[in-house]
Short mmCIF file of C-alpha atoms in Angstrom, two decimals:
data_model
loop_
_atom_site.label_atom_id
_atom_site.label_comp_id
_atom_site.label_asym_id
_atom_site.label_seq_id
_atom_site.Cartn_x
_atom_site.Cartn_y
_atom_site.Cartn_z
CA MET A 356 29.57 -72.56 21.57
CA ARG A 357 30.04 -74.97 18.68
CA PRO A 358 33.53 -76.38 18.04
CA VAL A 359 34.82 -76.37 14.50
CA ARG A 360 37.37 -79.04 13.70
CA SER A 361 40.26 -78.65 11.31
CA SER A 362 40.09 -80.71 8.13
CA GLY A 363 43.54 -81.41 6.82
CA LEU A 364 45.76 -80.29 9.69
CA CYS A 365 47.35 -83.75 10.11
CA CYS A 366 50.71 -84.45 8.50
CA LEU A 367 50.29 -85.66 4.93
CA LEU A 368 51.60 -89.10 4.01
CA PRO A 369 53.29 -89.85 0.66
CA GLY A 370 51.09 -90.19 -2.41
CA SER A 371 49.45 -93.40 -3.58
CA PHE A 372 51.70 -96.35 -3.75
CA SER A 373 51.41 -100.09 -4.24
CA LEU A 374 51.22 -102.08 -1.10
CA THR A 375 54.40 -104.00 -1.47
CA LEU A 376 56.55 -105.22 1.33
CA HIS A 377 58.95 -102.40 0.74
CA SER A 378 56.18 -99.85 0.95
CA LEU A 379 54.78 -101.41 4.10
CA VAL A 380 58.14 -101.12 5.81
CA LEU A 381 58.37 -97.46 4.74
CA VAL A 382 54.95 -96.70 6.23
CA LEU A 383 55.88 -98.29 9.53
CA LEU A 384 59.06 -96.23 9.66
CA LEU A 385 57.10 -93.01 9.07
CA LEU A 386 54.60 -93.82 11.82
CA PHE A 387 57.29 -94.38 14.42
CA ILE A 388 59.79 -91.78 13.30
CA ALA A 389 57.61 -88.81 12.18
CA PRO A 390 56.07 -86.64 14.92
CA ARG A 391 52.38 -86.95 15.66
CA CYS A 392 50.05 -84.54 13.75
CA GLN A 393 48.96 -81.21 15.36
CA ALA A 394 45.35 -79.88 15.22
CA VAL A 395 43.42 -76.76 16.28
CA GLN A 396 39.74 -76.14 17.11
CA ALA A 397 37.85 -72.82 17.33
CA GLU A 398 34.61 -72.06 19.15
CA ASN A 399 31.85 -69.74 17.89
CA VAL A 400 30.71 -67.05 20.36
CA THR A 401 27.54 -64.93 20.78
CA VAL A 402 27.59 -61.98 23.17
CA LEU A 403 25.45 -58.95 24.01
CA GLU A 404 26.65 -55.56 22.85
CA GLY A 405 28.69 -53.96 25.60
CA GLY A 406 29.54 -57.31 27.13
CA THR A 407 32.75 -59.39 27.16
CA ALA A 408 33.51 -62.10 24.59
CA GLN A 409 35.86 -65.04 25.16
CA ILE A 410 37.53 -66.39 22.02
CA SER A 411 39.14 -69.80 22.51
CA CYS A 412 41.45 -71.93 20.35
CA ARG A 413 41.92 -75.58 21.44
CA LEU A 414 45.18 -77.28 20.48
CA GLN A 415 45.90 -80.98 19.96
CA ASN A 416 49.37 -82.51 20.00
CA TYR A 417 50.90 -79.05 20.28
CA ASP A 418 54.69 -79.15 19.98
CA GLY A 419 55.49 -75.47 20.46
CA SER A 420 54.79 -74.28 16.94
CA ILE A 421 53.78 -70.70 16.30
CA VAL A 422 50.18 -69.76 17.17
CA VAL A 423 48.71 -66.56 15.72
CA ILE A 424 45.25 -65.03 16.40
CA GLN A 425 43.85 -62.52 13.93
CA ASN A 426 40.71 -60.34 13.87
CA PRO A 427 38.12 -60.31 11.02
CA ARG A 428 40.21 -57.73 9.17
CA ARG A 429 43.17 -60.18 9.28
CA GLN A 430 45.12 -57.98 11.64
CA THR A 431 47.30 -59.96 14.04
CA LEU A 432 46.14 -59.62 17.62
CA PHE A 433 48.59 -62.02 19.31
CA PHE A 434 51.73 -63.79 18.18
CA ASN A 435 52.51 -66.76 20.43
CA GLY A 436 50.98 -64.95 23.41
CA THR A 437 52.56 -61.58 22.64
CA ARG A 438 50.29 -58.60 21.86
CA ALA A 439 50.70 -57.42 18.32
CA LEU A 440 47.79 -54.92 17.99
CA LYS A 441 47.49 -51.92 20.32
CA ASP A 442 43.89 -52.41 21.38
CA ASP A 443 43.56 -52.65 25.14
CA ARG A 444 40.12 -54.26 24.83
CA PHE A 445 41.87 -57.52 23.80
CA GLN A 446 43.64 -59.44 26.54
CA MET A 447 45.48 -62.79 26.50
CA VAL A 448 44.12 -64.63 29.50
CA LEU A 449 45.37 -68.18 28.84
CA PHE A 450 48.12 -69.82 26.77
CA THR A 451 48.80 -73.50 27.36
CA GLN A 452 49.63 -76.53 25.24
CA ARG A 453 45.92 -77.34 25.05
CA LEU A 454 44.12 -74.00 25.12
CA VAL A 455 44.69 -70.44 23.97
CA ARG A 456 42.05 -67.90 25.12
CA ILE A 457 41.67 -64.16 24.66
CA THR A 458 38.94 -61.78 25.87
CA LEU A 459 37.35 -58.79 24.18
CA THR A 460 35.62 -56.25 26.43
CA ASN A 461 32.97 -53.65 25.55
CA VAL A 462 31.94 -55.53 22.44
CA SER A 463 30.17 -53.64 19.63
CA VAL A 464 28.56 -54.78 16.40
CA SER A 465 31.65 -53.59 14.53
CA ASP A 466 33.60 -56.38 16.27
CA GLU A 467 31.46 -59.07 14.64
CA GLY A 468 33.05 -61.55 12.26
CA GLY A 469 35.48 -64.47 12.10
CA TYR A 470 38.53 -64.59 14.40
CA PHE A 471 41.32 -66.78 13.00
CA CYS A 472 43.21 -69.31 15.10
CA GLN A 473 46.33 -70.13 13.00
CA LEU A 474 48.90 -72.85 13.66
CA TYR A 475 52.14 -72.58 11.70
CA THR A 476 53.85 -75.91 11.04
CA ASP A 477 55.33 -77.06 7.74
CA ALA A 478 52.10 -75.65 6.30
CA THR A 479 49.77 -72.97 7.65
CA HIS A 480 46.53 -74.30 9.09
CA HIS A 481 43.75 -72.26 10.68
CA GLN A 482 40.23 -72.38 12.09
CA VAL A 483 37.72 -69.51 12.41
CA ALA A 484 35.80 -68.61 15.59
CA THR A 485 32.73 -66.57 14.57
CA LEU A 486 31.76 -63.75 16.96
CA SER A 487 28.09 -62.69 16.83
CA VAL A 488 26.87 -59.59 18.68
CA SER A 489 23.23 -59.27 19.79
CA VAL A 490 21.83 -55.78 20.35
CA PRO A 491 18.83 -55.67 22.74
CA PRO A 492 16.41 -52.76 22.26
CA GLU A 493 16.25 -49.80 24.57
CA THR A 494 12.89 -48.77 26.03
CA PRO A 495 10.87 -47.64 22.99
CA THR A 496 9.66 -44.08 22.56
CA VAL A 497 6.16 -42.82 21.64
CA GLU A 498 5.70 -40.12 19.02
CA VAL A 499 2.42 -38.23 18.58
CA LYS A 500 1.72 -37.97 14.86
CA GLN A 501 -1.75 -36.42 15.26
CA GLU A 502 -3.17 -34.67 18.33
CA ALA A 503 -6.14 -36.36 19.97
CA VAL A 504 -9.14 -34.02 19.83
CA GLU A 505 -12.55 -34.96 21.18
CA GLY A 506 -14.54 -36.65 18.43
CA GLY A 507 -11.46 -37.25 16.25
CA GLU A 508 -8.63 -39.79 16.04
CA ALA A 509 -5.29 -40.10 17.77
CA GLU A 510 -2.27 -41.31 15.77
CA LEU A 511 0.61 -42.65 17.85
CA THR A 512 3.86 -44.30 16.76
CA CYS A 513 6.04 -46.52 18.95
CA VAL A 514 9.69 -46.52 17.86
CA SER A 515 12.58 -48.86 18.66
CA PRO A 516 15.51 -47.17 16.89
CA ARG A 517 18.17 -49.87 17.20
CA SER A 518 18.22 -53.62 17.78
CA LYS A 519 19.74 -56.82 16.40
CA PRO A 520 17.94 -58.91 15.40
CA ALA A 521 14.89 -56.71 14.77
CA THR A 522 12.70 -56.30 17.85
CA THR A 523 8.95 -57.01 18.01
CA LEU A 524 6.67 -54.12 19.04
CA ARG A 525 3.06 -54.31 20.20
CA TRP A 526 0.53 -51.84 21.66
CA MET A 527 -1.50 -52.83 24.74
CA HIS A 528 -4.53 -51.23 26.42
CA ASN A 529 -6.11 -52.76 29.54
CA GLY A 530 -4.48 -56.11 28.76
CA ARG A 531 -5.69 -56.18 25.14
CA GLU A 532 -3.48 -55.75 22.09
CA ILE A 533 -4.21 -52.91 19.67
CA PRO A 534 -3.19 -53.89 16.12
CA GLY A 535 -0.67 -51.51 14.59
CA VAL A 536 1.04 -50.94 11.25
CA VAL A 537 4.66 -52.15 11.58
CA SER A 538 7.59 -50.88 9.52
CA GLN A 539 11.24 -51.97 9.65
CA GLN A 540 14.43 -50.32 8.39
CA ASP A 541 17.85 -51.94 7.93
CA ASN A 542 20.64 -49.73 9.28
CA GLY A 543 23.51 -51.97 8.30
CA LYS A 544 24.04 -54.38 11.13
CA THR A 545 21.11 -53.15 13.23
CA PHE A 546 17.41 -52.52 12.61
CA SER A 547 14.94 -49.78 13.53
CA VAL A 548 11.29 -50.80 14.00
CA SER A 549 8.11 -48.73 14.42
CA SER A 550 4.45 -49.53 15.04
CA THR A 551 1.67 -46.98 14.35
CA ILE A 552 -1.92 -47.04 15.65
CA ARG A 553 -4.95 -44.83 14.95
CA ILE A 554 -7.75 -44.85 17.52
CA PRO A 555 -10.97 -42.77 17.88
CA VAL A 556 -11.08 -40.70 21.07
CA GLU A 557 -13.69 -39.02 23.25
CA ARG A 558 -13.46 -36.81 26.33
CA LYS A 559 -13.67 -39.85 28.60
CA ASP A 560 -10.48 -41.26 27.02
CA ASN A 561 -8.36 -38.44 28.40
CA GLY A 562 -5.68 -39.99 30.63
CA ALA A 563 -6.20 -43.53 29.32
CA ALA A 564 -3.13 -45.76 29.86
CA LEU A 565 -1.43 -47.22 26.77
CA ASN A 566 1.67 -49.42 26.76
CA CYS A 567 4.17 -50.07 23.97
CA GLU A 568 6.11 -53.30 24.57
CA ALA A 569 9.41 -54.31 22.96
CA ILE A 570 10.09 -58.07 22.81
CA HIS A 571 13.56 -59.39 21.90
CA PRO A 572 15.45 -62.70 22.25
CA ALA A 573 18.32 -60.98 24.04
CA LEU A 574 15.97 -59.90 26.85
CA SER A 575 15.51 -63.50 28.05
CA GLY A 576 11.72 -63.29 28.25
CA GLN A 577 11.67 -59.79 29.70
CA LYS A 578 10.05 -56.78 28.02
CA ARG A 579 10.99 -53.16 27.59
CA VAL A 580 7.77 -51.17 28.15
CA ARG A 581 6.97 -47.53 27.45
CA HIS A 582 3.95 -46.26 29.40
CA TYR A 583 1.93 -43.49 27.78
CA ARG A 584 -1.06 -41.46 28.99
CA LEU A 585 -3.46 -40.43 26.24
CA ASP A 586 -3.94 -36.66 26.11
CA VAL A 587 -7.35 -35.77 24.63
CA TYR A 588 -8.12 -32.08 24.00
CA PHE A 589 -11.67 -30.77 24.48
CA ALA A 590 -13.59 -27.53 24.97
CA PRO A 591 -14.18 -26.27 28.54
CA THR A 592 -17.30 -26.56 30.69
CA VAL A 593 -18.23 -23.95 33.31
CA ARG A 594 -20.38 -24.22 36.44
CA ILE A 595 -20.88 -21.52 39.11
CA VAL A 596 -20.91 -22.82 42.69
CA SER A 597 -23.16 -20.44 44.67
CA PRO A 598 -24.28 -20.20 48.31
CA THR A 599 -27.70 -21.40 49.44
CA GLY A 600 -30.21 -19.39 51.43
CA ILE A 601 -31.60 -15.88 51.23
CA LEU A 602 -29.13 -13.03 50.94
CA ARG A 603 -29.94 -9.77 52.73
CA GLU A 604 -28.38 -6.37 52.81
CA GLY A 605 -25.06 -6.40 54.62
CA ASP A 606 -24.31 -10.07 53.81
CA SER A 607 -21.31 -11.21 51.76
CA LEU A 608 -21.45 -13.16 48.50
CA SER A 609 -18.87 -15.67 47.27
CA LEU A 610 -19.19 -17.31 43.83
CA THR A 611 -16.72 -19.94 42.57
CA CYS A 612 -16.38 -20.76 38.88
CA SER A 613 -15.70 -24.49 38.50
CA ILE A 614 -14.04 -25.19 35.13
CA THR A 615 -13.01 -28.33 33.27
CA GLY A 616 -11.26 -28.56 29.90
CA ASN A 617 -8.07 -29.69 28.21
CA PRO A 618 -6.04 -27.61 28.18
CA LEU A 619 -7.48 -26.01 31.30
CA PRO A 620 -8.37 -22.36 30.58
CA ARG A 621 -6.00 -19.97 32.32
CA ASP A 622 -8.06 -16.78 31.99
CA ILE A 623 -11.46 -16.59 33.70
CA LEU A 624 -13.69 -13.60 32.93
CA TRP A 625 -16.28 -12.36 35.45
CA SER A 626 -18.84 -9.78 34.32
CA LYS A 627 -22.30 -8.44 35.08
CA ILE A 628 -24.85 -8.52 32.30
CA ASN A 629 -25.90 -5.02 31.16
CA ASP A 630 -23.82 -3.43 33.90
CA THR A 631 -20.35 -3.19 35.39
CA LEU A 632 -19.09 -5.15 38.36
CA PRO A 633 -19.67 -3.45 41.76
CA GLU A 634 -16.82 -1.45 43.24
CA ARG A 635 -16.64 -3.84 46.21
CA ALA A 636 -16.30 -6.89 43.93
CA GLU A 637 -13.00 -8.74 44.32
CA ILE A 638 -11.80 -11.45 41.92
CA SER A 639 -9.29 -14.03 43.10
CA GLY A 640 -8.65 -16.69 40.46
CA PRO A 641 -11.98 -18.43 39.84
CA THR A 642 -13.73 -16.77 42.83
CA LEU A 643 -15.83 -13.59 42.84
CA GLN A 644 -16.52 -11.99 46.25
CA ILE A 645 -18.79 -9.05 47.08
CA SER A 646 -18.91 -7.71 50.64
CA ARG A 647 -21.74 -5.70 52.30
CA LEU A 648 -24.40 -6.51 49.77
CA SER A 649 -27.11 -4.02 48.89
CA GLN A 650 -30.05 -4.08 46.53
CA SER A 651 -28.00 -2.13 44.01
CA HIS A 652 -25.96 -5.30 43.53
CA ASN A 653 -28.96 -7.19 42.18
CA GLY A 654 -28.50 -8.58 38.69
CA THR A 655 -27.04 -11.46 36.68
CA TYR A 656 -23.35 -12.29 37.01
CA LEU A 657 -21.55 -14.22 34.25
CA CYS A 658 -18.44 -16.44 34.36
CA GLN A 659 -16.74 -17.21 31.01
CA ALA A 660 -13.73 -19.35 30.04
CA GLN A 661 -12.19 -20.52 26.78
CA ASN A 662 -9.29 -22.52 25.34
CA ASN A 663 -8.15 -23.31 21.81
CA PHE A 664 -11.03 -25.75 21.31
CA GLY A 665 -14.03 -23.69 22.43
CA ARG A 666 -15.60 -21.49 25.10
CA ALA A 667 -18.35 -21.84 27.71
CA ALA A 668 -20.15 -19.73 30.35
CA ASP A 669 -22.50 -19.97 33.32
CA HIS A 670 -24.56 -17.27 35.05
CA TYR A 671 -25.97 -16.52 38.49
CA THR A 672 -28.88 -14.16 39.27
CA LEU A 673 -28.42 -12.27 42.54
CA LEU A 674 -31.48 -11.03 44.51
CA VAL A 675 -30.73 -9.13 47.73
CA TYR A 676 -33.63 -8.59 50.19
CA GLU A 677 -34.11 -5.62 52.44
CA ASN A 678 -32.87 -6.21 55.95
CA VAL A 679 -36.12 -5.99 58.02
CA SER A 680 -36.39 -6.99 61.70
CA VAL A 681 -39.07 -9.67 62.13
CA THR A 682 -40.38 -11.02 65.47
CA THR A 683 -40.45 -14.76 65.38
CA MET A 684 -43.63 -16.22 66.95
CA ALA A 685 -42.84 -19.87 66.58
CA PRO A 686 -39.98 -21.91 65.19
CA THR A 687 -40.44 -23.30 61.71
CA THR A 688 -39.01 -26.46 60.18
CA SER A 689 -39.49 -25.41 56.58
CA PRO A 690 -36.17 -25.24 54.70
CA ILE A 691 -35.09 -21.90 53.30
CA GLN A 692 -35.17 -21.85 49.54
CA PRO A 693 -32.16 -20.42 47.64
CA THR A 694 -32.60 -17.10 45.92
CA SER A 695 -31.63 -18.52 42.58
CA THR A 696 -30.27 -21.54 40.86
CA PRO A 697 -27.30 -21.18 38.45
CA THR A 698 -27.72 -22.90 35.14
CA SER A 699 -24.73 -24.22 33.14
CA HIS A 700 -24.77 -23.49 29.44
CA PHE A 701 -22.50 -22.91 26.44
CA LEU A 702 -22.10 -19.82 24.32
CA ASP A 703 -23.33 -19.89 20.76
CA PRO A 704 -20.22 -20.64 18.60
CA LYS A 705 -21.65 -18.44 15.82
CA ASP A 706 -22.15 -15.52 18.20
CA PRO A 707 -19.79 -15.90 21.22
CA SER A 708 -21.36 -12.88 22.94
CA ALA A 709 -24.82 -14.47 22.96
CA VAL A 710 -25.67 -16.66 25.95
CA VAL A 711 -27.70 -19.74 25.11
CA GLU A 712 -30.28 -21.24 27.51
CA THR A 713 -30.19 -18.36 29.98
CA HIS A 714 -32.60 -18.89 32.90
CA SER A 715 -33.18 -16.72 35.94
CA ALA A 716 -35.01 -17.86 39.06
CA VAL A 717 -37.53 -15.48 40.76
CA PRO A 718 -38.98 -15.88 44.30
CA TYR A 719 -42.48 -16.64 43.02
CA ALA A 720 -43.71 -17.72 46.47
CA VAL A 721 -42.94 -14.30 47.95
CA ILE A 722 -44.53 -12.38 45.07
CA GLY A 723 -47.60 -14.63 45.15
CA GLY A 724 -48.05 -14.05 48.86
CA VAL A 725 -47.86 -10.28 48.42
CA LEU A 726 -50.43 -10.35 45.60
CA ALA A 727 -52.79 -12.54 47.64
CA LEU A 728 -52.57 -10.13 50.57
CA LEU A 729 -53.35 -7.15 48.31
CA VAL A 730 -56.40 -8.90 46.80
CA PHE A 731 -57.66 -9.87 50.24
CA THR A 732 -57.30 -6.26 51.46
CA VAL A 733 -59.19 -4.87 48.46
CA ILE A 734 -62.03 -7.33 48.96
CA CYS A 735 -62.30 -6.41 52.65
CA VAL A 736 -62.43 -2.66 51.83
CA LEU A 737 -65.18 -3.25 49.26
CA ILE A 738 -67.25 -5.26 51.74
CA VAL A 739 -66.97 -2.59 54.44
CA THR A 740 -67.87 0.18 51.93
CA ILE A 741 -70.98 -1.64 50.73
CA TRP A 742 -72.11 -2.41 54.28
CA CYS A 743 -71.78 1.22 55.37
CA SER A 744 -73.70 2.43 52.33
CA VAL A 745 -76.63 0.07 52.99
CA ARG A 746 -76.75 1.02 56.67
CA GLN A 747 -76.91 4.76 55.92
CA LYS A 748 -79.78 4.35 53.39
CA GLY A 749 -81.90 2.34 55.82
CA SER A 750 -81.61 5.03 58.52
CA TYR A 751 -82.75 7.72 56.10
CA LEU A 752 -85.90 5.78 55.16
CA THR A 753 -86.78 5.29 58.84
CA HIS A 754 -86.64 9.03 59.60
CA GLU A 755 -88.70 9.80 56.50
CA ALA A 756 -91.48 7.44 57.63
CA SER A 757 -91.57 9.03 61.10
CA GLY A 758 -92.07 12.49 59.64
CA LEU A 759 -95.08 11.39 57.58
CA ASP A 760 -96.83 10.00 60.68
CA GLU A 761 -96.54 13.27 62.58
CA HIS A 762 -97.94 15.26 59.60
CA GLY A 763 -100.97 13.04 59.51
CA GLU A 764 -101.75 13.67 63.18
CA VAL A 765 -101.78 17.46 62.60
CA GLN A 766 -104.20 17.17 59.72
CA GLU A 767 -106.49 14.94 61.77
CA ALA A 768 -106.57 17.43 64.66
CA PHE A 769 -107.44 20.30 62.39
CA LEU A 770 -110.31 18.43 60.78
CA ASN A 771 -111.79 17.28 64.12
CA GLY A 772 -111.79 20.81 65.47
CA ASN A 773 -109.96 20.08 68.62
CA ASP A 774 -110.28 22.56 71.38
CA ALA A 775 -108.00 25.45 71.36
CA SER A 776 -107.37 24.74 74.98
CA GLN A 777 -105.21 21.84 74.05
CA GLY A 778 -102.68 24.46 72.99
CA LYS A 779 -100.59 24.78 69.96
CA LYS A 780 -98.18 22.10 68.93
CA GLU A 781 -95.48 22.49 66.44
CA TYR A 782 -94.76 19.71 64.14
CA LEU A 783 -91.78 19.30 62.10
CA LEU A 784 -92.68 18.22 58.64
#
């Protein structure tokens, strides 16, 4: 508080005169006979809005003269310690020969101005105590001027609607300041301030922490901070989580559709390509369950989701094997391969019903083994057929040669005239 001294509150002496003996005697008489001069001092005050101000008037050589305190509108608040204005916020707390003090509670900017400390003697003399009100800013607010969409820009404005003097705003991200465009508006005795930033955004920026800080002298080095989480919108992605291992008749199937996106899609669509879902299929949120599988359930199942920024899908090819009892001869350490592997993909934005990059996995090892077995069986049958054919032809030639030998012996006997006593012999030609 800075005291302001009165200039001209002392009693005035007679005008200029010649310093004669007579005049000197007159001056001495005035100094001893006239009362000593009275003076008043006022103190300037600065207070926070909503606080309590103390307005003080210091008196010198006070002899009981009238003291009046007035507000900036020159309305009398107190007359010699007596309340003159019906405003309970003003209270007289001290009235002595040296000090007069009043208090003003719940101060507002409308209370600013000069408060008059008046001392009525032969002439009216006064001093002014200036009351200044400081308005600290509230925690600033963040306004979204443009939605943050993946691949675009986010436009955010930090606003401090009321302060005095004008507050300073700055944007911070991970300890680094983001330069903004600042604007200021005079609202009479207070100021509104805003700071606008434009930043490019990607999907990874979703949830990034931004801070808007308000700095003001009335905060004594403290800051008012508004924390903001960046909300970036992007199209969904879909991935089907499927079981591993071979599925056989009578088993159960559970497929879960894992979805990301902002906003997160609420509706999830399960379907079967080129067919309808089985009667035993049950859908619970993102999960599709089929109990007591059979080979009629084979096919490709599709999970689709969409939001306002796009759509996506993933598929799973189901292959159910016949349940055949197999005797196990020896344990095996080979891992069982899954029947299929789901592949994540997006739908063509020009044709949402067309699935792009559709892949289906087939048990090539099983089919290859079956084909190899069939080829091996055919080769074995051919070998046996050829061997039997060669064996039969050789036997026929042997019997034919034997018959020729016997025919020759008959001819030789006839030519040599063998005795009839040797008897007849029949020969099979």
